[in-house]
Amino acid sequence: MTKTALVCGAGGFIGGHLVKRLKREGFWVRGVDLKFPPFAETEADDFVIGDLRDQQFCRQIADRRFDEVYQLAADMGGAGYIFTGEHDADVMHNSATINLNMLDVCQKRNVRGMFYSSSACMYPEHNQKDPNNPNCAEDSAYPAAPDSEYGWEKLFSERLYLAYNRNHAMRNRVARYHNIFGPEGTWDGGKEKAPAAVCRKVAQATSGGEIEIWGDGTQTRSFLYIDECLEGTIRLTRSDFEGPVNVGSEEMVTINQLVDIVADIAGKKLHKKHIPGPLGVRGRNSDNRLIGQKLGWKPSAPLRSGLEKTYEWIERQVRRNSTRAAAA
Ligand code: NAD
Ligand code: GDD
C-alpha cells in the first residue's frame, strides 16, 4: 500500500525539501502552509493553504490516515528576526498554538506519532558564552535559560510532544536543529540566517569592495546542509528513539571564517566591515555523540560543499532580481 505523509510547514524551506524527499521515496504527500513554496513548484500530491492556528482547519487537514506526520510550521527567522525582541509575542503565540492544535488533533485521530522540529536555540545562554567551547549536549538543557522567546517556545513545545508520548501512548520524535542552510531557503527580507545573508552580500559585492557583518565576526556557529538535515529527520522519525536529539554539524566556524569560505567560492577579495546588529549567543556547535549512539548515523559532509551549492543558487537569485529591476 502507498505510504502517506502530512507535512505542516510545506511552503517553508525545510518542509519544501522534505516533500521532495518523501516523493522520491514513493509517499503520497499532503503539504500544508499559509503559502506555497516561494522558489519552486511544490511536489506534494495535495497542498492545502490555511492557518494551523485555527483548530477547525487542523481537523480538516488530518481527515485521513497518515503513516508519518512532520510538524515544521513555525513563526521563525534568523538572528535579525528572533533576537530583536519585536516579534516575541507573535513567535510564542503562533508557534505554541500550532503545536497545541496539531498534537490535540493528531492524538484524537489516532496518529501514531509526529516529528517535531525543535531548535538549538533552546539551550541555555550561560553554556554558550565561550565561542571556542560551547556546550550543547542534550543533557545540558536544564536548568533552562534560552536567550530568546523563540527558544523558550521550542522548549515548551518539545516537552508537550514528549508529554503526549507518556500520557497518550504516542510515538512523537523531537529533533533540535542547528542552523540549517541550502538552496531555496529565505535569502533576503529580514528572516534569512547567516549562511544565506553572507552568500547574498558576497554575491552583491564587487571584488575589492566590502561587506557588512553583524558583530565582531568571532562569534561561532555550525551550519548543517539541508540534505543531511532531512536524513537525520527521517532516520529519527522511523527509529525507536524519541529524542530530543541534536541534528546539526560539528564543524564549528567563526562568522568571519564563514565569510572567507563564501568569498573564496565566489573568487572575490572582500573587506569585512563589522557593524552592530542582533548577535544571539557567542558560540554554538552541535554535539553529535547522542545521535551517533542512538541512530548509528551523524552528519559528516563538509560545510564548504553545502556552501558551494547554496552560493550558486543565491547568486542566481541576486542576478535574476537585478535583471528584473533593470528591466522595470
Ligand atoms: P520556514 O520559515 O522556511 O518554514 C516554516 C513554515 O511554516 C513557513 O512556510 C510558514 O509560512 C509556515 N507557517 C508559519 N505559521 C503558520 C501557520 N499559522 N499556519 C500554517 N503554516 C504556517 O522555516 P524552516 O527553516 O523551514 O524551519 C522549519 C522548522 O524547523 C521550524 O519549526 C523551525 O523553527 C525549525 N528550525 C529551523 C532551523 C533552521 O535553521 N532553518 C533551525 C532550528 C529549528
Ligand atoms: N542573519 C544574519 N545576517 N546573521 C549575521 C549577519 C547577517 O547579515 N552578519 C553576521 N551575522 C551573525 C549573527 O549576528 C549571529 O551572531 C550569527 O551570524 C548567526 O546568525 P543566524 O544564522 O541569523 O542565527 P543563529 O545561528 O543565531 O540562530 C539560528 O539558528 C537556530 C538554530 O541553531 C536561527 O535561525 C534560529 O531560528 C535557529 O533556531
JSON list of C-alpha atoms in Angstrom, two decimals, residues 17-199:
[
{"chain": "A", "resi": 17, "resn": "HIS", "atom": "CA", "xyz": [12.69, 19.92, 0.65]},
{"chain": "A", "resi": 18, "resn": "LEU", "atom": "CA", "xyz": [11.12, 17.25, 2.85]},
{"chain": "A", "resi": 19, "resn": "VAL", "atom": "CA", "xyz": [8.15, 16.94, 0.49]},
{"chain": "A", "resi": 20, "resn": "LYS", "atom": "CA", "xyz": [10.56, 16.31, -2.42]},
{"chain": "A", "resi": 21, "resn": "ARG", "atom": "CA", "xyz": [12.45, 13.68, -0.42]},
{"chain": "A", "resi": 22, "resn": "LEU", "atom": "CA", "xyz": [9.24, 11.86, 0.60]},
{"chain": "A", "resi": 23, "resn": "LYS", "atom": "CA", "xyz": [8.00, 11.91, -3.00]},
{"chain": "A", "resi": 24, "resn": "ARG", "atom": "CA", "xyz": [11.29, 10.31, -4.12]},
{"chain": "A", "resi": 25, "resn": "GLU", "atom": "CA", "xyz": [10.59, 7.57, -1.55]},
{"chain": "A", "resi": 26, "resn": "GLY", "atom": "CA", "xyz": [7.17, 6.96, -3.13]},
{"chain": "A", "resi": 27, "resn": "PHE", "atom": "CA", "xyz": [4.94, 8.58, -0.47]},
{"chain": "A", "resi": 28, "resn": "TRP", "atom": "CA", "xyz": [1.60, 10.24, -1.15]},
{"chain": "A", "resi": 29, "resn": "VAL", "atom": "CA", "xyz": [2.16, 13.64, 0.47]},
{"chain": "A", "resi": 30, "resn": "ARG", "atom": "CA", "xyz": [-0.18, 16.35, 1.72]},
{"chain": "A", "resi": 31, "resn": "GLY", "atom": "CA", "xyz": [1.54, 19.68, 2.34]},
{"chain": "A", "resi": 32, "resn": "VAL", "atom": "CA", "xyz": [0.03, 22.43, 4.47]},
{"chain": "A", "resi": 33, "resn": "ASP", "atom": "CA", "xyz": [1.11, 26.04, 4.88]},
{"chain": "A", "resi": 34, "resn": "LEU", "atom": "CA", "xyz": [-0.01, 29.66, 4.85]},
{"chain": "A", "resi": 35, "resn": "LYS", "atom": "CA", "xyz": [1.71, 29.94, 1.46]},
{"chain": "A", "resi": 36, "resn": "PHE", "atom": "CA", "xyz": [3.05, 27.89, -1.45]},
{"chain": "A", "resi": 37, "resn": "PRO", "atom": "CA", "xyz": [6.84, 27.39, -1.58]},
{"chain": "A", "resi": 38, "resn": "PRO", "atom": "CA", "xyz": [8.19, 30.69, -2.95]},
{"chain": "A", "resi": 39, "resn": "PHE", "atom": "CA", "xyz": [11.06, 29.34, -5.09]},
{"chain": "A", "resi": 40, "resn": "ALA", "atom": "CA", "xyz": [9.84, 26.08, -6.67]},
{"chain": "A", "resi": 41, "resn": "GLU", "atom": "CA", "xyz": [6.59, 24.28, -7.51]},
{"chain": "A", "resi": 42, "resn": "THR", "atom": "CA", "xyz": [5.51, 22.03, -4.67]},
{"chain": "A", "resi": 43, "resn": "GLU", "atom": "CA", "xyz": [5.79, 18.32, -5.40]},
{"chain": "A", "resi": 44, "resn": "ALA", "atom": "CA", "xyz": [3.07, 17.49, -2.87]},
{"chain": "A", "resi": 45, "resn": "ASP", "atom": "CA", "xyz": [0.12, 15.47, -4.22]},
{"chain": "A", "resi": 46, "resn": "ASP", "atom": "CA", "xyz": [-2.20, 17.74, -2.30]},
{"chain": "A", "resi": 47, "resn": "PHE", "atom": "CA", "xyz": [-1.27, 21.20, -1.00]},
{"chain": "A", "resi": 48, "resn": "VAL", "atom": "CA", "xyz": [-3.68, 22.89, 1.39]},
{"chain": "A", "resi": 49, "resn": "ILE", "atom": "CA", "xyz": [-3.37, 26.60, 2.10]},
{"chain": "A", "resi": 50, "resn": "GLY", "atom": "CA", "xyz": [-4.58, 27.54, 5.57]},
{"chain": "A", "resi": 51, "resn": "ASP", "atom": "CA", "xyz": [-3.75, 28.62, 9.09]},
{"chain": "A", "resi": 52, "resn": "LEU", "atom": "CA", "xyz": [-2.69, 25.97, 11.60]},
{"chain": "A", "resi": 53, "resn": "ARG", "atom": "CA", "xyz": [-3.59, 28.33, 14.46]},
{"chain": "A", "resi": 54, "resn": "ASP", "atom": "CA", "xyz": [-7.19, 27.53, 13.53]},
{"chain": "A", "resi": 55, "resn": "GLN", "atom": "CA", "xyz": [-8.19, 24.26, 15.20]},
{"chain": "A", "resi": 56, "resn": "GLN", "atom": "CA", "xyz": [-11.03, 23.63, 12.76]},
{"chain": "A", "resi": 57, "resn": "PHE", "atom": "CA", "xyz": [-8.56, 23.86, 9.88]},
{"chain": "A", "resi": 58, "resn": "CYS", "atom": "CA", "xyz": [-6.22, 21.41, 11.68]},
{"chain": "A", "resi": 59, "resn": "ARG", "atom": "CA", "xyz": [-9.11, 18.93, 11.96]},
{"chain": "A", "resi": 60, "resn": "GLN", "atom": "CA", "xyz": [-9.80, 19.24, 8.23]},
{"chain": "A", "resi": 61, "resn": "ILE", "atom": "CA", "xyz": [-6.25, 18.53, 7.10]},
{"chain": "A", "resi": 62, "resn": "ALA", "atom": "CA", "xyz": [-5.91, 15.49, 9.38]},
{"chain": "A", "resi": 63, "resn": "ASP", "atom": "CA", "xyz": [-9.03, 13.85, 7.93]},
{"chain": "A", "resi": 64, "resn": "ARG", "atom": "CA", "xyz": [-7.30, 10.70, 6.64]},
{"chain": "A", "resi": 65, "resn": "ARG", "atom": "CA", "xyz": [-4.76, 8.13, 7.79]},
{"chain": "A", "resi": 66, "resn": "PHE", "atom": "CA", "xyz": [-1.13, 9.28, 7.71]},
{"chain": "A", "resi": 67, "resn": "ASP", "atom": "CA", "xyz": [1.83, 6.98, 8.21]},
{"chain": "A", "resi": 68, "resn": "GLU", "atom": "CA", "xyz": [4.09, 9.92, 9.01]},
{"chain": "A", "resi": 69, "resn": "VAL", "atom": "CA", "xyz": [3.34, 13.46, 10.23]},
{"chain": "A", "resi": 70, "resn": "TYR", "atom": "CA", "xyz": [6.02, 16.16, 10.23]},
{"chain": "A", "resi": 71, "resn": "GLN", "atom": "CA", "xyz": [5.27, 19.37, 12.15]},
{"chain": "A", "resi": 72, "resn": "LEU", "atom": "CA", "xyz": [7.67, 22.03, 10.85]},
{"chain": "A", "resi": 73, "resn": "ALA", "atom": "CA", "xyz": [5.35, 25.06, 10.76]},
{"chain": "A", "resi": 74, "resn": "ALA", "atom": "CA", "xyz": [6.56, 27.89, 13.00]},
{"chain": "A", "resi": 75, "resn": "ASP", "atom": "CA", "xyz": [6.93, 31.64, 13.18]},
{"chain": "A", "resi": 76, "resn": "MET", "atom": "CA", "xyz": [10.69, 31.82, 12.78]},
{"chain": "A", "resi": 77, "resn": "GLY", "atom": "CA", "xyz": [13.70, 33.51, 11.25]},
{"chain": "A", "resi": 78, "resn": "GLY", "atom": "CA", "xyz": [17.39, 34.18, 11.75]},
{"chain": "A", "resi": 79, "resn": "ALA", "atom": "CA", "xyz": [19.07, 36.50, 14.27]},
{"chain": "A", "resi": 80, "resn": "GLY", "atom": "CA", "xyz": [17.56, 39.56, 12.54]},
{"chain": "A", "resi": 81, "resn": "TYR", "atom": "CA", "xyz": [14.07, 38.24, 13.33]},
{"chain": "A", "resi": 82, "resn": "ILE", "atom": "CA", "xyz": [14.26, 36.40, 16.66]},
{"chain": "A", "resi": 83, "resn": "PHE", "atom": "CA", "xyz": [16.81, 38.49, 18.58]},
{"chain": "A", "resi": 84, "resn": "THR", "atom": "CA", "xyz": [15.38, 41.99, 18.03]},
{"chain": "A", "resi": 85, "resn": "GLY", "atom": "CA", "xyz": [12.54, 41.39, 20.51]},
{"chain": "A", "resi": 86, "resn": "GLU", "atom": "CA", "xyz": [10.00, 42.92, 18.13]},
{"chain": "A", "resi": 87, "resn": "HIS", "atom": "CA", "xyz": [8.29, 39.61, 17.28]},
{"chain": "A", "resi": 88, "resn": "ASP", "atom": "CA", "xyz": [8.45, 37.86, 20.67]},
{"chain": "A", "resi": 89, "resn": "ALA", "atom": "CA", "xyz": [4.70, 37.75, 21.38]},
{"chain": "A", "resi": 90, "resn": "ASP", "atom": "CA", "xyz": [3.84, 36.58, 17.86]},
{"chain": "A", "resi": 91, "resn": "VAL", "atom": "CA", "xyz": [6.58, 33.95, 17.79]},
{"chain": "A", "resi": 92, "resn": "MET", "atom": "CA", "xyz": [5.46, 32.45, 21.10]},
{"chain": "A", "resi": 93, "resn": "HIS", "atom": "CA", "xyz": [1.72, 32.68, 20.45]},
{"chain": "A", "resi": 94, "resn": "ASN", "atom": "CA", "xyz": [1.75, 31.50, 16.83]},
{"chain": "A", "resi": 95, "resn": "SER", "atom": "CA", "xyz": [4.13, 28.57, 17.21]},
{"chain": "A", "resi": 96, "resn": "ALA", "atom": "CA", "xyz": [2.72, 27.32, 20.52]},
{"chain": "A", "resi": 97, "resn": "THR", "atom": "CA", "xyz": [-0.84, 27.47, 19.13]},
{"chain": "A", "resi": 98, "resn": "ILE", "atom": "CA", "xyz": [0.15, 25.44, 16.06]},
{"chain": "A", "resi": 99, "resn": "ASN", "atom": "CA", "xyz": [1.78, 22.77, 18.23]},
{"chain": "A", "resi": 100, "resn": "LEU", "atom": "CA", "xyz": [-1.11, 22.62, 20.72]},
{"chain": "A", "resi": 101, "resn": "ASN", "atom": "CA", "xyz": [-3.64, 22.30, 17.89]},
{"chain": "A", "resi": 102, "resn": "MET", "atom": "CA", "xyz": [-1.79, 19.73, 15.82]},
{"chain": "A", "resi": 103, "resn": "LEU", "atom": "CA", "xyz": [-0.96, 17.48, 18.76]},
{"chain": "A", "resi": 104, "resn": "ASP", "atom": "CA", "xyz": [-4.57, 17.51, 20.01]},
{"chain": "A", "resi": 105, "resn": "VAL", "atom": "CA", "xyz": [-5.98, 16.75, 16.56]},
{"chain": "A", "resi": 106, "resn": "CYS", "atom": "CA", "xyz": [-3.43, 14.02, 15.75]},
{"chain": "A", "resi": 107, "resn": "GLN", "atom": "CA", "xyz": [-3.87, 12.32, 19.11]},
{"chain": "A", "resi": 108, "resn": "LYS", "atom": "CA", "xyz": [-7.65, 12.30, 18.67]},
{"chain": "A", "resi": 109, "resn": "ARG", "atom": "CA", "xyz": [-7.30, 10.89, 15.14]},
{"chain": "A", "resi": 110, "resn": "ASN", "atom": "CA", "xyz": [-5.06, 8.10, 16.47]},
{"chain": "A", "resi": 111, "resn": "VAL", "atom": "CA", "xyz": [-1.97, 9.26, 14.59]},
{"chain": "A", "resi": 112, "resn": "ARG", "atom": "CA", "xyz": [0.81, 7.01, 15.85]},
{"chain": "A", "resi": 113, "resn": "GLY", "atom": "CA", "xyz": [3.42, 9.71, 16.19]},
{"chain": "A", "resi": 114, "resn": "MET", "atom": "CA", "xyz": [4.63, 13.06, 14.91]},
{"chain": "A", "resi": 115, "resn": "PHE", "atom": "CA", "xyz": [8.04, 14.54, 14.15]},
{"chain": "A", "resi": 116, "resn": "TYR", "atom": "CA", "xyz": [8.70, 17.91, 15.81]},
{"chain": "A", "resi": 117, "resn": "SER", "atom": "CA", "xyz": [11.49, 20.32, 14.86]},
{"chain": "A", "resi": 118, "resn": "SER", "atom": "CA", "xyz": [12.85, 21.99, 17.97]},
{"chain": "A", "resi": 119, "resn": "SER", "atom": "CA", "xyz": [15.93, 24.20, 17.85]},
{"chain": "A", "resi": 120, "resn": "ALA", "atom": "CA", "xyz": [19.40, 24.61, 19.33]},
{"chain": "A", "resi": 121, "resn": "CYS", "atom": "CA", "xyz": [18.04, 27.99, 20.46]},
{"chain": "A", "resi": 122, "resn": "MET", "atom": "CA", "xyz": [16.53, 26.18, 23.48]},
{"chain": "A", "resi": 123, "resn": "TYR", "atom": "CA", "xyz": [19.98, 25.59, 25.04]},
{"chain": "A", "resi": 124, "resn": "PRO", "atom": "CA", "xyz": [20.96, 27.81, 27.99]},
{"chain": "A", "resi": 125, "resn": "GLU", "atom": "CA", "xyz": [22.78, 31.00, 27.15]},
{"chain": "A", "resi": 126, "resn": "HIS", "atom": "CA", "xyz": [25.26, 30.54, 30.03]},
{"chain": "A", "resi": 127, "resn": "ASN", "atom": "CA", "xyz": [26.73, 27.43, 28.30]},
{"chain": "A", "resi": 128, "resn": "GLN", "atom": "CA", "xyz": [27.30, 29.34, 25.05]},
{"chain": "A", "resi": 129, "resn": "LYS", "atom": "CA", "xyz": [29.37, 32.28, 26.25]},
{"chain": "A", "resi": 130, "resn": "ASP", "atom": "CA", "xyz": [32.78, 30.90, 25.24]},
{"chain": "A", "resi": 131, "resn": "PRO", "atom": "CA", "xyz": [32.89, 30.95, 21.42]},
{"chain": "A", "resi": 132, "resn": "ASN", "atom": "CA", "xyz": [35.59, 28.26, 21.36]},
{"chain": "A", "resi": 133, "resn": "ASN", "atom": "CA", "xyz": [33.92, 25.86, 23.75]},
{"chain": "A", "resi": 134, "resn": "PRO", "atom": "CA", "xyz": [30.11, 25.98, 23.74]},
{"chain": "A", "resi": 135, "resn": "ASN", "atom": "CA", "xyz": [28.19, 23.16, 25.44]},
{"chain": "A", "resi": 136, "resn": "CYS", "atom": "CA", "xyz": [25.16, 21.91, 23.50]},
{"chain": "A", "resi": 137, "resn": "ALA", "atom": "CA", "xyz": [24.98, 18.36, 24.81]},
{"chain": "A", "resi": 138, "resn": "GLU", "atom": "CA", "xyz": [21.33, 17.32, 25.04]},
{"chain": "A", "resi": 139, "resn": "ASP", "atom": "CA", "xyz": [21.54, 16.87, 28.83]},
{"chain": "A", "resi": 140, "resn": "SER", "atom": "CA", "xyz": [22.81, 20.45, 29.30]},
{"chain": "A", "resi": 141, "resn": "ALA", "atom": "CA", "xyz": [19.30, 21.82, 28.59]},
{"chain": "A", "resi": 142, "resn": "TYR", "atom": "CA", "xyz": [18.39, 22.23, 32.27]},
{"chain": "A", "resi": 143, "resn": "PRO", "atom": "CA", "xyz": [18.32, 24.42, 34.30]},
{"chain": "A", "resi": 144, "resn": "ALA", "atom": "CA", "xyz": [16.77, 26.14, 31.29]},
{"chain": "A", "resi": 145, "resn": "ALA", "atom": "CA", "xyz": [17.85, 29.63, 30.23]},
{"chain": "A", "resi": 146, "resn": "PRO", "atom": "CA", "xyz": [17.42, 30.16, 26.47]},
{"chain": "A", "resi": 147, "resn": "ASP", "atom": "CA", "xyz": [18.39, 33.64, 25.25]},
{"chain": "A", "resi": 148, "resn": "SER", "atom": "CA", "xyz": [15.24, 34.16, 23.13]},
{"chain": "A", "resi": 149, "resn": "GLU", "atom": "CA", "xyz": [11.48, 33.73, 23.47]},
{"chain": "A", "resi": 150, "resn": "TYR", "atom": "CA", "xyz": [11.74, 31.60, 20.30]},
{"chain": "A", "resi": 151, "resn": "GLY", "atom": "CA", "xyz": [13.95, 29.22, 22.29]},
{"chain": "A", "resi": 152, "resn": "TRP", "atom": "CA", "xyz": [11.52, 29.17, 25.25]},
{"chain": "A", "resi": 153, "resn": "GLU", "atom": "CA", "xyz": [8.61, 28.26, 22.97]},
{"chain": "A", "resi": 154, "resn": "LYS", "atom": "CA", "xyz": [10.69, 25.42, 21.46]},
{"chain": "A", "resi": 155, "resn": "LEU", "atom": "CA", "xyz": [11.46, 24.14, 24.94]},
{"chain": "A", "resi": 156, "resn": "PHE", "atom": "CA", "xyz": [7.78, 24.25, 25.95]},
{"chain": "A", "resi": 157, "resn": "SER", "atom": "CA", "xyz": [6.70, 22.50, 22.75]},
{"chain": "A", "resi": 158, "resn": "GLU", "atom": "CA", "xyz": [9.30, 19.76, 22.88]},
{"chain": "A", "resi": 159, "resn": "ARG", "atom": "CA", "xyz": [8.08, 18.99, 26.42]},
{"chain": "A", "resi": 160, "resn": "LEU", "atom": "CA", "xyz": [4.50, 18.99, 25.13]},
{"chain": "A", "resi": 161, "resn": "TYR", "atom": "CA", "xyz": [5.29, 16.38, 22.43]},
{"chain": "A", "resi": 162, "resn": "LEU", "atom": "CA", "xyz": [7.03, 14.17, 24.99]},
{"chain": "A", "resi": 163, "resn": "ALA", "atom": "CA", "xyz": [4.14, 14.56, 27.47]},
{"chain": "A", "resi": 164, "resn": "TYR", "atom": "CA", "xyz": [1.79, 13.19, 24.77]},
{"chain": "A", "resi": 165, "resn": "ASN", "atom": "CA", "xyz": [4.12, 10.19, 24.46]},
{"chain": "A", "resi": 166, "resn": "ARG", "atom": "CA", "xyz": [3.81, 9.49, 28.18]},
{"chain": "A", "resi": 167, "resn": "ASN", "atom": "CA", "xyz": [0.11, 10.25, 28.66]},
{"chain": "A", "resi": 168, "resn": "HIS", "atom": "CA", "xyz": [-1.37, 9.24, 25.30]},
{"chain": "A", "resi": 169, "resn": "ALA", "atom": "CA", "xyz": [1.00, 6.48, 24.16]},
{"chain": "A", "resi": 170, "resn": "MET", "atom": "CA", "xyz": [2.08, 8.47, 21.10]},
{"chain": "A", "resi": 171, "resn": "ARG", "atom": "CA", "xyz": [5.45, 7.93, 19.41]},
{"chain": "A", "resi": 172, "resn": "ASN", "atom": "CA", "xyz": [6.47, 11.56, 18.87]},
{"chain": "A", "resi": 173, "resn": "ARG", "atom": "CA", "xyz": [10.07, 12.34, 17.90]},
{"chain": "A", "resi": 174, "resn": "VAL", "atom": "CA", "xyz": [11.91, 15.56, 18.74]},
{"chain": "A", "resi": 175, "resn": "ALA", "atom": "CA", "xyz": [14.99, 16.91, 16.95]},
{"chain": "A", "resi": 176, "resn": "ARG", "atom": "CA", "xyz": [16.95, 20.02, 17.89]},
{"chain": "A", "resi": 177, "resn": "TYR", "atom": "CA", "xyz": [18.05, 21.51, 14.57]},
{"chain": "A", "resi": 178, "resn": "HIS", "atom": "CA", "xyz": [21.26, 23.56, 14.41]},
{"chain": "A", "resi": 179, "resn": "ASN", "atom": "CA", "xyz": [21.15, 26.32, 11.76]},
{"chain": "A", "resi": 180, "resn": "ILE", "atom": "CA", "xyz": [20.07, 24.56, 8.56]},
{"chain": "A", "resi": 181, "resn": "PHE", "atom": "CA", "xyz": [21.00, 26.03, 5.16]},
{"chain": "A", "resi": 182, "resn": "GLY", "atom": "CA", "xyz": [20.77, 25.31, 1.45]},
{"chain": "A", "resi": 183, "resn": "PRO", "atom": "CA", "xyz": [19.16, 26.37, -1.82]},
{"chain": "A", "resi": 184, "resn": "GLU", "atom": "CA", "xyz": [15.52, 27.52, -1.72]},
{"chain": "A", "resi": 185, "resn": "GLY", "atom": "CA", "xyz": [15.88, 28.96, 1.77]},
{"chain": "A", "resi": 186, "resn": "THR", "atom": "CA", "xyz": [14.98, 32.55, 2.69]},
{"chain": "A", "resi": 187, "resn": "TRP", "atom": "CA", "xyz": [17.87, 34.69, 1.46]},
{"chain": "A", "resi": 188, "resn": "ASP", "atom": "CA", "xyz": [16.63, 38.27, 1.94]},
{"chain": "A", "resi": 189, "resn": "GLY", "atom": "CA", "xyz": [13.86, 40.29, 3.57]},
{"chain": "A", "resi": 190, "resn": "GLY", "atom": "CA", "xyz": [14.99, 40.04, 7.22]},
{"chain": "A", "resi": 191, "resn": "LYS", "atom": "CA", "xyz": [14.31, 36.40, 8.15]},
{"chain": "A", "resi": 192, "resn": "GLU", "atom": "CA", "xyz": [17.43, 34.98, 6.45]},
{"chain": "A", "resi": 193, "resn": "LYS", "atom": "CA", "xyz": [20.12, 33.30, 8.55]},
{"chain": "A", "resi": 194, "resn": "ALA", "atom": "CA", "xyz": [23.86, 33.92, 8.38]},
{"chain": "A", "resi": 195, "resn": "PRO", "atom": "CA", "xyz": [24.80, 31.47, 5.57]},
{"chain": "A", "resi": 196, "resn": "ALA", "atom": "CA", "xyz": [22.16, 32.91, 3.20]},
{"chain": "A", "resi": 197, "resn": "ALA", "atom": "CA", "xyz": [22.81, 36.50, 4.27]},
{"chain": "A", "resi": 198, "resn": "VAL", "atom": "CA", "xyz": [26.55, 36.10, 3.71]},
{"chain": "A", "resi": 199, "resn": "CYS", "atom": "CA", "xyz": [26.04, 34.44, 0.30]}
]
